[in-house]
């Protein structure tokens, strides 16, 4: 089974959204036995918190099922035990470089396989939850076509 981790700053908006979208997509494709997926934070700020309500409402409005979520911080052990880790933006990349050692080149931007998308903005600041969900949906479809 391939283990996938999505990370963002606090794991209350982008990474849990990516996790929920990924779960829905692997279920649609009959790949639930091929992948396991989780989402994690790069900071300590939101540890223990659930998905941010505006993001949850955006996902639910689109019919994306929710599962319980509690933000937790990524560790070196998490990276060592996963097959792929996907981050959202340049700030995440920089924090990852200080937080963990990616000796196997597992860390890639979530948009790695998606030409034309260069970062997934943080909707906590921009309030553009629909845009983020649209971009994550595209990126996840592209990831599933390429890994």
Short mmCIF file of C-alpha atoms in Angstrom, two decimals:
data_model
loop_
_atom_site.label_atom_id
_atom_site.label_comp_id
_atom_site.label_asym_id
_atom_site.label_seq_id
_atom_site.Cartn_x
_atom_site.Cartn_y
_atom_site.Cartn_z
CA UNK A 1 0.00 0.00 0.00
CA UNK A 2 1.33 3.45 -0.93
CA UNK A 3 1.23 5.92 1.93
CA UNK A 4 0.50 9.53 0.94
CA UNK A 5 0.87 12.57 3.20
CA UNK A 6 -0.43 16.05 2.41
CA UNK A 7 1.02 18.90 4.45
CA UNK A 8 0.33 22.59 4.88
CA UNK A 9 1.11 25.18 7.52
CA UNK A 10 -1.46 24.28 10.19
CA UNK A 11 -3.36 21.34 8.67
CA UNK A 12 -6.77 22.94 9.09
CA UNK A 13 -7.49 24.03 5.48
CA UNK A 14 -5.43 22.86 2.52
CA UNK A 15 -3.92 19.56 3.62
CA UNK A 16 -7.09 18.12 5.18
CA UNK A 17 -9.02 19.26 2.09
CA UNK A 18 -6.48 17.43 -0.08
CA UNK A 19 -6.84 14.35 2.12
CA UNK A 20 -10.65 14.36 1.86
CA UNK A 21 -10.56 14.91 -1.92
CA UNK A 22 -7.94 12.17 -2.33
CA UNK A 23 -10.05 9.75 -0.25
CA UNK A 24 -13.07 10.47 -2.43
CA UNK A 25 -11.08 10.01 -5.65
CA UNK A 26 -9.51 6.70 -4.64
CA UNK A 27 -12.94 5.42 -3.59
CA UNK A 28 -14.41 6.43 -6.98
CA UNK A 29 -11.55 4.66 -8.76
CA UNK A 30 -11.62 1.53 -6.62
CA UNK A 31 -8.11 2.21 -5.30
CA UNK A 32 -8.81 2.15 -1.57
CA UNK A 33 -6.61 -0.93 -1.18
CA UNK A 34 -3.74 0.75 -3.05
CA UNK A 35 -3.39 3.99 -1.07
CA UNK A 36 -3.55 5.24 2.48
CA UNK A 37 -3.66 8.99 3.01
CA UNK A 38 -3.35 11.48 5.83
CA UNK A 39 -2.71 15.17 6.33
CA UNK A 40 -0.34 16.92 8.71
CA UNK A 41 0.88 20.31 9.86
CA UNK A 42 4.27 21.92 9.55
CA UNK A 43 3.71 24.20 12.55
CA UNK A 44 2.44 23.73 16.09
CA UNK A 45 -0.17 26.49 15.91
CA UNK A 46 -3.25 24.39 15.18
CA UNK A 47 -2.28 21.05 16.74
CA UNK A 48 -5.42 19.17 17.80
CA UNK A 49 -7.77 21.38 15.81
CA UNK A 50 -10.33 20.12 13.33
CA UNK A 51 -10.68 21.27 9.73
CA UNK A 52 -11.50 24.99 9.55
CA UNK A 53 -15.31 25.42 9.26
CA UNK A 54 -15.34 27.46 6.01
CA UNK A 55 -13.22 24.77 4.31
CA UNK A 56 -15.40 22.02 5.70
CA UNK A 57 -18.54 23.78 4.41
CA UNK A 58 -16.95 24.21 0.96
CA UNK A 59 -16.07 20.51 0.75
CA UNK A 60 -19.47 19.37 2.03
CA UNK A 61 -21.25 21.65 -0.46
CA UNK A 62 -19.39 19.76 -3.18
CA UNK A 63 -20.35 16.37 -1.81
CA UNK A 64 -16.89 15.50 -0.48
CA UNK A 65 -17.30 13.29 2.60
CA UNK A 66 -15.65 14.34 5.84
CA UNK A 67 -13.84 12.09 8.26
CA UNK A 68 -12.69 13.14 11.74
CA UNK A 69 -9.55 15.29 11.60
CA UNK A 70 -7.17 16.50 14.28
CA UNK A 71 -4.13 18.48 13.15
CA UNK A 72 -0.80 17.00 14.11
CA UNK A 73 2.74 17.98 13.23
CA UNK A 74 4.83 16.04 10.72
CA UNK A 75 7.82 14.15 12.11
CA UNK A 76 10.86 12.61 10.49
CA UNK A 77 9.34 9.18 11.21
CA UNK A 78 6.20 10.14 9.25
CA UNK A 79 8.31 11.13 6.23
CA UNK A 80 10.47 8.01 6.49
CA UNK A 81 7.38 5.78 6.52
CA UNK A 82 5.52 7.41 3.62
CA UNK A 83 5.91 6.94 -0.12
CA UNK A 84 4.96 10.46 -1.21
CA UNK A 85 4.58 13.76 0.62
CA UNK A 86 2.87 16.69 -1.10
CA UNK A 87 3.14 20.29 0.13
CA UNK A 88 1.19 23.38 -0.95
CA UNK A 89 3.57 26.30 -1.50
CA UNK A 90 7.10 27.67 -1.26
CA UNK A 91 6.74 28.51 2.42
CA UNK A 92 5.85 24.87 3.11
CA UNK A 93 8.92 23.76 1.13
CA UNK A 94 11.19 25.98 3.21
CA UNK A 95 9.74 24.77 6.51
CA UNK A 96 10.05 21.16 5.36
CA UNK A 97 13.73 21.70 4.63
CA UNK A 98 14.29 22.67 8.29
CA UNK A 99 11.88 20.18 9.84
CA UNK A 100 12.86 16.92 8.11
CA UNK A 101 15.59 15.40 5.97
CA UNK A 102 14.17 14.25 2.64
CA UNK A 103 16.96 11.84 1.73
CA UNK A 104 14.73 9.87 -0.67
CA UNK A 105 13.21 12.88 -2.48
CA UNK A 106 9.67 12.08 -1.35
CA UNK A 107 8.60 15.73 -0.92
CA UNK A 108 7.01 17.36 -3.94
CA UNK A 109 4.58 20.22 -4.44
CA UNK A 110 0.99 19.02 -4.78
CA UNK A 111 1.00 20.73 -8.20
CA UNK A 112 4.09 18.82 -9.40
CA UNK A 113 2.06 17.00 -12.10
CA UNK A 114 -0.26 19.95 -12.85
CA UNK A 115 1.12 22.44 -15.40
CA UNK A 116 -0.21 25.94 -14.86
CA UNK A 117 -0.65 25.66 -11.10
CA UNK A 118 2.29 27.10 -9.17
CA UNK A 119 1.05 27.08 -5.59
CA UNK A 120 -2.05 26.37 -3.58
CA UNK A 121 -2.79 29.60 -1.73
CA UNK A 122 -3.86 29.53 1.89
CA UNK A 123 -7.60 30.29 1.96
CA UNK A 124 -7.40 31.10 5.65
CA UNK A 125 -5.88 34.40 4.46
CA UNK A 126 -7.48 34.79 1.02
CA UNK A 127 -11.00 33.44 1.77
CA UNK A 128 -10.95 31.71 -1.66
CA UNK A 129 -11.97 28.24 -0.51
CA UNK A 130 -13.67 27.30 -3.78
CA UNK A 131 -10.56 28.18 -5.79
CA UNK A 132 -8.39 26.07 -3.49
CA UNK A 133 -10.74 23.09 -3.73
CA UNK A 134 -10.84 23.41 -7.54
CA UNK A 135 -7.05 23.47 -7.75
CA UNK A 136 -6.59 20.62 -5.28
CA UNK A 137 -9.12 18.51 -7.17
CA UNK A 138 -7.15 19.04 -10.39
CA UNK A 139 -3.81 18.34 -8.71
CA UNK A 140 -5.06 15.16 -7.08
CA UNK A 141 -6.45 13.83 -10.36
CA UNK A 142 -3.04 14.51 -11.92
CA UNK A 143 -1.22 12.84 -9.02
CA UNK A 144 -3.36 9.72 -9.38
CA UNK A 145 -2.55 9.59 -13.09
CA UNK A 146 1.19 9.77 -12.42
CA UNK A 147 2.08 7.78 -9.29
#
